[in-house]
Short mmCIF file of C-alpha atoms and ligand atoms in Angstrom, two decimals:
data_model
loop_
_atom_site.label_atom_id
_atom_site.label_comp_id
_atom_site.label_asym_id
_atom_site.label_seq_id
_atom_site.Cartn_x
_atom_site.Cartn_y
_atom_site.Cartn_z
CA MET A 1 -8.02 -42.40 -0.30
CA SER A 2 -9.40 -39.83 2.08
CA ILE A 3 -10.95 -36.46 1.28
CA THR A 4 -7.69 -34.77 2.28
CA ASP A 5 -5.97 -36.50 -0.67
CA TYR A 6 -8.16 -34.46 -2.98
CA ALA A 7 -7.10 -31.07 -1.59
CA LEU A 8 -4.71 -28.95 -3.68
CA ASP A 9 -1.16 -30.34 -3.62
CA GLY A 10 0.12 -26.97 -2.41
CA VAL A 11 -2.27 -27.01 0.53
CA ARG A 12 -1.44 -30.60 1.48
CA GLY A 13 2.24 -29.67 1.60
CA LEU A 14 1.70 -26.79 4.03
CA THR A 15 2.30 -26.62 7.76
CA ALA A 16 -0.12 -24.36 9.66
CA TYR A 17 1.27 -21.01 10.80
CA GLU A 18 2.43 -21.24 14.40
CA THR A 19 1.01 -18.36 16.44
CA GLY A 20 2.30 -17.20 19.84
CA ARG A 21 0.97 -19.28 22.77
CA PRO A 22 -1.86 -17.39 24.55
CA VAL A 23 -1.23 -16.13 28.08
CA GLU A 24 -4.30 -17.95 29.50
CA GLU A 25 -3.07 -21.26 28.07
CA ILE A 26 0.36 -20.91 29.70
CA ALA A 27 -1.23 -19.94 33.04
CA ARG A 28 -3.44 -23.05 32.87
CA GLU A 29 -0.74 -25.43 31.70
CA PHE A 30 2.14 -24.38 33.93
CA GLY A 31 0.35 -22.74 36.84
CA VAL A 32 2.51 -19.60 36.58
CA GLN A 33 1.21 -16.18 37.65
CA ARG A 34 3.77 -13.85 36.16
CA ILE A 35 3.61 -14.16 32.40
CA SER A 36 5.45 -12.07 29.80
CA LYS A 37 4.23 -12.66 26.26
CA LEU A 38 7.05 -11.72 23.95
CA ALA A 39 5.98 -13.99 21.12
CA SER A 40 3.94 -12.06 18.57
CA ASN A 41 5.63 -8.69 18.04
CA GLU A 42 2.76 -6.86 19.70
CA ASN A 43 2.92 -3.39 21.21
CA PRO A 44 3.70 -3.82 24.94
CA LEU A 45 2.03 -0.46 25.68
CA GLY A 46 -1.31 -1.61 24.29
CA CYS A 47 -2.99 0.81 21.92
CA SER A 48 -3.50 4.54 21.67
CA PRO A 49 -5.81 5.85 24.45
CA GLN A 50 -7.62 7.75 21.72
CA ALA A 51 -8.27 4.54 19.78
CA ASP A 52 -9.45 2.88 22.98
CA ALA A 53 -11.83 5.77 23.71
CA ALA A 54 -13.15 5.69 20.15
CA LEU A 55 -13.95 2.00 20.57
CA ARG A 56 -15.63 2.48 23.92
CA ALA A 57 -17.84 5.21 22.49
CA GLY A 58 -19.82 2.33 21.01
CA LEU A 59 -21.01 1.46 17.57
CA ASP A 60 -24.18 0.16 16.06
CA TRP A 61 -23.03 -3.45 16.09
CA ALA A 62 -26.14 -4.59 14.19
CA ARG A 63 -25.10 -2.72 11.05
CA TYR A 64 -22.58 -3.90 8.48
CA PRO A 65 -19.45 -1.74 8.38
CA ASP A 66 -18.67 0.68 5.56
CA GLY A 67 -17.38 -1.86 3.05
CA GLY A 68 -15.44 0.86 1.23
CA GLY A 69 -13.82 2.21 4.42
CA TYR A 70 -14.40 5.78 3.24
CA ALA A 71 -13.30 7.67 6.37
CA LEU A 72 -10.22 5.54 7.03
CA LYS A 73 -9.12 5.70 3.40
CA ALA A 74 -9.50 9.48 3.44
CA ALA A 75 -7.31 9.67 6.57
CA LEU A 76 -4.77 7.30 5.03
CA SER A 77 -4.69 9.37 1.89
CA ALA A 78 -3.81 12.46 3.97
CA HIS A 79 -1.27 10.42 5.97
CA HIS A 80 0.43 9.47 2.71
CA GLY A 81 0.64 12.99 1.32
CA GLY A 82 -2.57 12.98 -0.70
CA PHE A 83 -2.22 9.44 -2.06
CA ASP A 84 -5.12 8.54 -4.37
CA THR A 85 -7.76 6.69 -2.31
CA ALA A 86 -8.45 4.55 -5.39
CA GLY A 87 -5.04 2.96 -4.77
CA ILE A 88 -5.74 2.04 -1.13
CA THR A 89 -7.00 -1.45 -0.26
CA LEU A 90 -8.01 -2.14 3.33
CA GLY A 91 -7.47 -5.60 4.74
CA ASN A 92 -8.36 -7.75 7.72
CA GLY A 93 -4.77 -7.30 8.83
CA SER A 94 -2.09 -6.79 6.19
CA ASN A 95 -2.13 -10.57 5.99
CA ASP A 96 -5.45 -10.25 4.20
CA VAL A 97 -4.01 -8.01 1.47
CA LEU A 98 -1.05 -10.36 1.04
CA GLU A 99 -3.51 -13.19 0.45
CA LEU A 100 -5.61 -11.07 -1.91
CA LEU A 101 -2.50 -10.36 -3.96
CA ALA A 102 -1.70 -14.06 -4.13
CA ARG A 103 -5.25 -14.94 -5.16
CA CYS A 104 -5.23 -12.27 -7.89
CA PHE A 105 -1.92 -13.21 -9.43
CA LEU A 106 -0.89 -16.75 -8.51
CA ALA A 107 -2.05 -20.15 -9.80
CA PRO A 108 -0.49 -23.53 -10.64
CA GLY A 109 2.39 -22.99 -13.04
CA ARG A 110 3.13 -19.51 -11.67
CA ASN A 111 5.57 -18.60 -8.94
CA ALA A 112 6.45 -15.99 -6.33
CA VAL A 113 9.93 -15.05 -5.17
CA ALA A 114 10.98 -14.35 -1.57
CA SER A 115 14.08 -14.60 0.57
CA ALA A 116 14.98 -17.55 2.78
CA HIS A 117 13.92 -16.80 6.39
CA ALA A 118 11.22 -14.41 5.12
CA PHE A 119 7.80 -13.97 6.71
CA ALA A 120 5.95 -17.32 6.56
CA VAL A 121 2.73 -15.98 5.05
CA TYR A 122 4.42 -15.47 1.65
CA ALA A 123 4.88 -19.23 1.30
CA LEU A 124 1.44 -20.02 2.76
CA ALA A 125 -0.42 -17.62 0.47
CA THR A 126 1.58 -18.75 -2.57
CA GLN A 127 1.16 -22.47 -2.05
CA ALA A 128 -2.52 -22.12 -1.14
CA CYS A 129 -2.99 -20.88 -4.73
CA GLY A 130 -1.16 -23.90 -6.15
CA ALA A 131 1.83 -21.76 -7.11
CA THR A 132 5.42 -22.31 -6.01
CA LEU A 133 7.65 -20.09 -3.91
CA ARG A 134 11.18 -19.61 -5.21
CA GLU A 135 13.47 -18.97 -2.29
CA VAL A 136 16.46 -16.65 -2.69
CA PRO A 137 19.34 -17.69 -0.40
CA ALA A 138 19.83 -15.20 2.43
CA LEU A 139 22.97 -13.14 3.01
CA GLY A 140 25.82 -15.03 4.64
CA PRO A 141 27.26 -14.72 8.16
CA ASP A 142 29.96 -12.25 7.09
CA SER A 143 27.47 -9.76 5.70
CA THR A 144 26.41 -6.62 7.58
CA GLN A 145 22.91 -8.14 7.49
CA PRO A 146 23.50 -11.84 8.22
CA ARG A 147 20.40 -13.90 7.27
CA GLY A 148 18.91 -10.80 5.63
CA HIS A 149 17.51 -10.47 2.13
CA ASP A 150 20.06 -10.62 -0.71
CA LEU A 151 18.19 -8.18 -2.93
CA ALA A 152 20.92 -8.23 -5.58
CA GLY A 153 20.29 -11.97 -5.89
CA PHE A 154 16.52 -11.68 -6.42
CA ALA A 155 16.52 -10.89 -10.15
CA ALA A 156 18.13 -14.23 -11.04
CA HIS A 157 15.12 -16.02 -9.50
CA ILE A 158 12.48 -14.09 -11.43
CA ASP A 159 11.29 -15.76 -14.62
CA ALA A 160 8.42 -15.51 -17.12
CA ASP A 161 6.06 -17.22 -14.64
CA THR A 162 6.86 -15.01 -11.64
CA ARG A 163 4.03 -12.71 -10.66
CA LEU A 164 4.90 -11.61 -7.12
CA VAL A 165 8.21 -10.72 -5.47
CA PHE A 166 7.89 -10.36 -1.70
CA VAL A 167 10.33 -8.11 0.16
CA ALA A 168 9.85 -7.72 3.92
CA ASN A 169 11.52 -4.58 5.17
CA PRO A 170 12.26 -5.04 8.01
CA ASN A 171 11.80 -8.78 7.82
CA ASN A 172 10.15 -11.04 10.36
CA PRO A 173 11.63 -13.14 12.01
CA THR A 174 15.15 -11.85 11.35
CA GLY A 175 14.57 -8.11 11.96
CA THR A 176 17.00 -7.36 9.14
CA TRP A 177 16.34 -4.59 6.66
CA ALA A 178 17.27 -3.49 3.16
CA GLU A 179 18.68 -0.12 2.19
CA PRO A 180 16.29 1.97 0.08
CA ALA A 181 18.83 2.12 -2.77
CA ALA A 182 18.93 -1.69 -2.93
CA ILE A 183 15.14 -1.92 -2.99
CA GLU A 184 14.93 0.69 -5.73
CA ALA A 185 17.57 -1.14 -7.76
CA LEU A 186 15.37 -4.25 -7.59
CA LEU A 187 12.27 -2.23 -8.46
CA GLN A 188 14.01 -1.07 -11.62
CA GLN A 189 14.58 -4.70 -12.62
CA ILE A 190 11.02 -5.89 -11.99
CA PRO A 191 9.56 -7.07 -15.29
CA GLU A 192 6.20 -5.85 -16.49
CA HIS A 193 4.44 -9.15 -15.65
CA CYS A 194 5.46 -9.02 -12.00
CA LEU A 195 4.64 -6.99 -8.84
CA LEU A 196 7.10 -6.15 -6.10
CA VAL A 197 5.27 -6.41 -2.77
CA LEU A 198 7.12 -4.33 -0.19
CA ASP A 199 5.86 -5.43 3.22
CA GLU A 200 6.44 -2.61 5.71
CA ALA A 201 4.71 -4.08 8.76
CA TYR A 202 7.55 -2.73 10.97
CA ARG A 203 8.26 0.52 9.13
CA GLU A 204 7.44 2.77 12.09
CA TYR A 205 10.34 1.30 14.07
CA GLN A 206 12.87 2.49 11.50
CA ARG A 207 14.28 5.98 11.90
CA PRO A 208 12.65 8.46 9.50
CA GLU A 209 15.82 8.79 7.44
CA GLU A 210 16.03 4.98 7.06
CA ARG A 211 12.52 4.60 5.63
CA PRO A 212 12.09 4.18 1.89
CA PRO A 213 10.30 7.03 0.04
CA VAL A 214 7.40 4.78 -0.91
CA GLU A 215 4.90 7.47 -1.97
CA ASP A 216 7.47 8.77 -4.43
CA TRP A 217 8.21 5.24 -5.66
CA LEU A 218 4.51 4.40 -6.04
CA ALA A 219 4.16 7.42 -8.34
CA ARG A 220 7.05 6.20 -10.48
CA TYR A 221 6.80 2.41 -10.39
CA PRO A 222 3.35 1.02 -11.26
CA ASN A 223 4.47 -2.51 -10.36
CA LEU A 224 5.03 -1.65 -6.71
CA VAL A 225 2.61 -2.58 -3.91
CA VAL A 226 3.33 -1.48 -0.33
CA THR A 227 1.63 -3.18 2.61
CA ARG A 228 1.23 -1.69 6.09
CA THR A 229 -0.41 -2.73 9.33
CA PHE A 230 -1.97 -1.27 12.44
CA SER A 231 -1.00 -4.43 14.38
CA LYS A 232 2.50 -3.43 15.49
CA ALA A 233 3.44 0.15 16.43
CA TYR A 234 -0.23 1.20 16.46
CA GLY A 235 -1.09 -1.61 18.87
CA LEU A 236 -4.28 -2.85 17.22
CA ALA A 237 -3.32 -6.47 16.48
CA SER A 238 -6.54 -7.98 17.78
CA LEU A 239 -8.75 -5.80 15.60
CA ARG A 240 -7.08 -7.02 12.39
CA ILE A 241 -6.54 -4.04 10.17
CA GLY A 242 -3.93 -3.27 7.55
CA TYR A 243 -3.79 -1.93 4.02
CA ALA A 244 -2.03 -1.86 0.69
CA LEU A 245 -0.95 1.11 -1.38
CA SER A 246 -0.76 0.42 -5.09
CA SER A 247 -1.82 1.70 -8.48
CA PRO A 248 -5.62 2.14 -8.78
CA GLU A 249 -5.57 -0.69 -11.36
CA VAL A 250 -4.09 -3.21 -8.90
CA ALA A 251 -6.37 -1.98 -6.09
CA ASP A 252 -9.34 -2.50 -8.41
CA LEU A 253 -8.33 -6.14 -8.90
CA LEU A 254 -7.93 -6.72 -5.14
CA ASN A 255 -11.26 -5.07 -4.56
CA ARG A 256 -13.01 -7.52 -6.89
CA ILE A 257 -12.07 -10.56 -4.84
CA ARG A 258 -12.04 -9.30 -1.27
CA GLN A 259 -14.94 -10.06 1.03
CA PRO A 260 -17.39 -7.14 0.75
CA PHE A 261 -16.92 -6.36 4.47
CA ASN A 262 -13.38 -7.57 4.99
CA THR A 263 -12.59 -4.91 7.63
CA ASN A 264 -14.93 -4.44 10.56
CA ALA A 265 -16.34 -1.18 11.89
CA ALA A 266 -14.47 -1.28 15.20
CA ALA A 267 -11.16 -1.77 13.41
CA GLN A 268 -11.84 1.07 10.99
CA ARG A 269 -12.78 3.42 13.78
CA ALA A 270 -9.84 2.50 16.02
CA ALA A 271 -7.39 2.79 13.13
CA LEU A 272 -8.70 6.25 12.32
CA ALA A 273 -8.14 7.40 15.91
CA ALA A 274 -4.75 5.64 16.14
CA LEU A 275 -3.49 7.37 13.01
CA ALA A 276 -4.17 10.75 14.60
CA ASP A 277 -2.44 9.89 17.90
CA THR A 278 1.12 10.69 16.95
CA ASP A 279 2.15 10.99 20.63
CA PHE A 280 1.29 7.35 21.32
CA LEU A 281 3.16 6.25 18.22
CA ALA A 282 6.25 8.22 19.24
CA ARG A 283 6.10 6.76 22.75
CA SER A 284 5.77 3.23 21.37
CA VAL A 285 8.79 3.69 19.15
CA ALA A 286 10.84 5.19 22.01
CA VAL A 287 9.94 2.37 24.43
CA ASN A 288 10.87 -0.11 21.72
CA ALA A 289 14.29 1.48 21.21
CA GLN A 290 14.98 1.42 24.97
CA GLY A 291 13.76 -2.17 25.26
CA MET A 292 15.85 -3.26 22.30
CA ALA A 293 18.96 -1.75 23.92
CA GLN A 294 18.09 -3.43 27.25
CA LEU A 295 17.59 -6.86 25.67
CA GLU A 296 20.63 -6.64 23.40
CA ALA A 297 22.83 -5.62 26.32
CA GLY A 298 21.41 -8.33 28.60
CA LEU A 299 21.71 -11.03 25.98
CA GLY A 300 25.18 -9.83 25.03
CA GLY A 301 26.15 -10.13 28.69
CA MET A 302 25.23 -13.82 28.47
CA GLY A 303 27.40 -14.21 25.38
CA LEU A 304 24.38 -14.35 23.05
CA HIS A 305 24.25 -12.48 19.76
CA CYS A 306 21.21 -10.98 18.07
CA LEU A 307 20.84 -10.42 14.36
CA PRO A 308 20.79 -6.69 13.64
CA SER A 309 17.14 -5.57 13.96
CA ARG A 310 15.15 -2.48 13.06
CA ALA A 311 11.84 -4.00 14.12
CA ASN A 312 10.16 -4.61 17.50
CA PHE A 313 11.86 -7.93 18.19
CA VAL A 314 15.27 -9.52 18.20
CA CYS A 315 16.29 -12.83 16.67
CA VAL A 316 18.84 -14.40 18.97
CA ASP A 317 21.39 -17.06 18.14
CA MET A 318 21.16 -19.39 21.16
CA GLY A 319 24.04 -21.56 19.98
CA GLU A 320 21.88 -24.64 20.70
CA PRO A 321 18.43 -25.83 19.57
CA GLY A 322 15.86 -23.13 20.33
CA ARG A 323 12.77 -25.27 20.90
CA PRO A 324 13.81 -26.90 24.22
CA LEU A 325 14.78 -23.45 25.51
CA PHE A 326 11.41 -22.07 24.36
CA GLU A 327 9.69 -24.83 26.33
CA ALA A 328 11.81 -24.25 29.42
CA LEU A 329 11.03 -20.51 29.22
CA LEU A 330 7.29 -21.27 29.16
CA ARG A 331 7.69 -22.86 32.58
CA GLN A 332 9.18 -19.57 33.76
CA GLY A 333 6.18 -17.69 32.36
CA VAL A 334 8.04 -16.23 29.38
CA ILE A 335 6.57 -16.84 25.95
CA VAL A 336 8.95 -16.32 23.02
CA ARG A 337 8.94 -17.81 19.53
CA PRO A 338 11.06 -20.70 18.27
CA VAL A 339 11.88 -20.15 14.60
CA GLY A 340 13.01 -23.58 13.46
CA GLY A 341 10.22 -23.49 10.88
CA TYR A 342 12.01 -20.51 9.32
CA GLY A 343 15.21 -22.48 8.88
CA LEU A 344 16.66 -20.98 12.07
CA PRO A 345 16.59 -23.93 14.51
CA ASN A 346 19.16 -22.42 16.89
CA PHE A 347 17.43 -19.06 17.12
CA LEU A 348 14.65 -17.62 19.28
CA ARG A 349 12.65 -14.57 18.30
CA ILE A 350 11.95 -12.33 21.29
CA SER A 351 9.53 -9.42 20.96
CA ILE A 352 10.56 -6.25 22.78
CA GLY A 353 8.41 -5.80 25.87
CA THR A 354 8.23 -3.25 28.66
CA ALA A 355 11.37 -2.86 30.79
CA GLU A 356 9.83 -5.22 33.35
CA GLU A 357 8.94 -7.88 30.77
CA ASN A 358 12.41 -7.68 29.25
CA THR A 359 13.96 -8.13 32.71
CA HIS A 360 11.69 -11.14 33.31
CA CYS A 361 12.83 -12.62 30.01
CA LEU A 362 16.53 -12.08 30.75
CA GLU A 363 16.20 -13.58 34.25
CA ALA A 364 14.27 -16.57 32.92
CA LEU A 365 16.87 -17.14 30.21
CA ALA A 366 19.67 -17.03 32.78
CA THR A 367 17.75 -19.61 34.85
CA VAL A 368 17.03 -22.04 32.03
CA ARG A 369 20.52 -21.81 30.56
CA GLY A 370 22.18 -22.13 33.92
CA GLY A 371 20.11 -25.13 34.98
C1 PLP B 401 6.48 -9.04 8.02
C2 PLP B 401 5.04 -9.12 8.39
N1 PLP B 401 4.11 -8.83 7.48
C3 PLP B 401 2.80 -8.89 7.76
C4 PLP B 401 2.36 -9.29 8.99
C5 PLP B 401 0.89 -9.43 9.20
O1 PLP B 401 0.40 -8.61 10.16
P1 PLP B 401 -1.16 -8.29 10.29
O2 PLP B 401 -1.92 -9.28 9.48
O3 PLP B 401 -1.43 -8.36 11.72
O4 PLP B 401 -1.29 -6.92 9.70
C6 PLP B 401 3.27 -9.63 9.99
C7 PLP B 401 2.81 -10.11 11.31
O5 PLP B 401 3.49 -10.59 12.12
C8 PLP B 401 4.64 -9.54 9.67
O6 PLP B 401 5.56 -9.88 10.58
#
């Protein structure tokens, strides 16, 4: 026996989350100069100049941050139409709040429900608590949302031991989305002992009329938790800041188990400035829409199909195993993400970059597929 045999069964059964390969590593390994990192759904424009300026103004790094995040919560409350700050939980990325939810509600003998091909952290957070993840089969190839969440099928997987139901809208890595009416129909079926966690990491990329009315739902459905992030459209991935909106009662539970200073001062300050910079956000969303059209057209021209996406990436059916193509693309200086671990071995997930990065990606793909 080794010490690892004594770890929780759920933990021993896990595979570590695969992050995008860093640019420096690819430069070192393959000696390439031109590198386009399209692997982590980051904002290719960087972050808001206002957020950048706020960071450069300096902070007293020797002091602990405001553990309660007073100023950021006040701004978020205004952003969400006067949402009660007692229902806002800040996190070290939205990942942090997903884990806090799991730690509050999951344990051996309990389960969480999520779709096949859903964001990997749902399974990681669930199994790390010794609970099991019940996977709902995804929608079939003939659906308007192939590989997307089958929300109508979720209820059949919820039982007396279910505590969390994760819905990613839009979902990573598929990019697929759910119509608000379908999410609300599921909300109405959520039993009292269970929370629906609506993960809206990519919400900003949806058109306003496509976005669910979550503030209205939160007022009416106490078992709803909505998670958001500053990592994507706001361009603050490296600072790690996200949040959850919930009832004050649920936020109070999350607050009891979070680290006292789970979000740092730089992240709080940058997020505050980013929230106010609506011009940067609009530009980010516009560049994403153009880039998505460019990539979809270029890929289509090569006979490759993307799953429908309302996020800042496309999930492309390569018609052959994705991992060797991913490795060949690295040699061309293009970093994308193989998604075999998501049950999509023939797909690659490509984040939308600038026009130049997208062109680089399309040229590199033509090279590796032609050769
Ligand atoms: C669907 C989804 N939820 C949550 C996250 C977590 O983001 P962060 O922890 O950076 O807020 C991601 C990141 O890729 C994601 O794709």
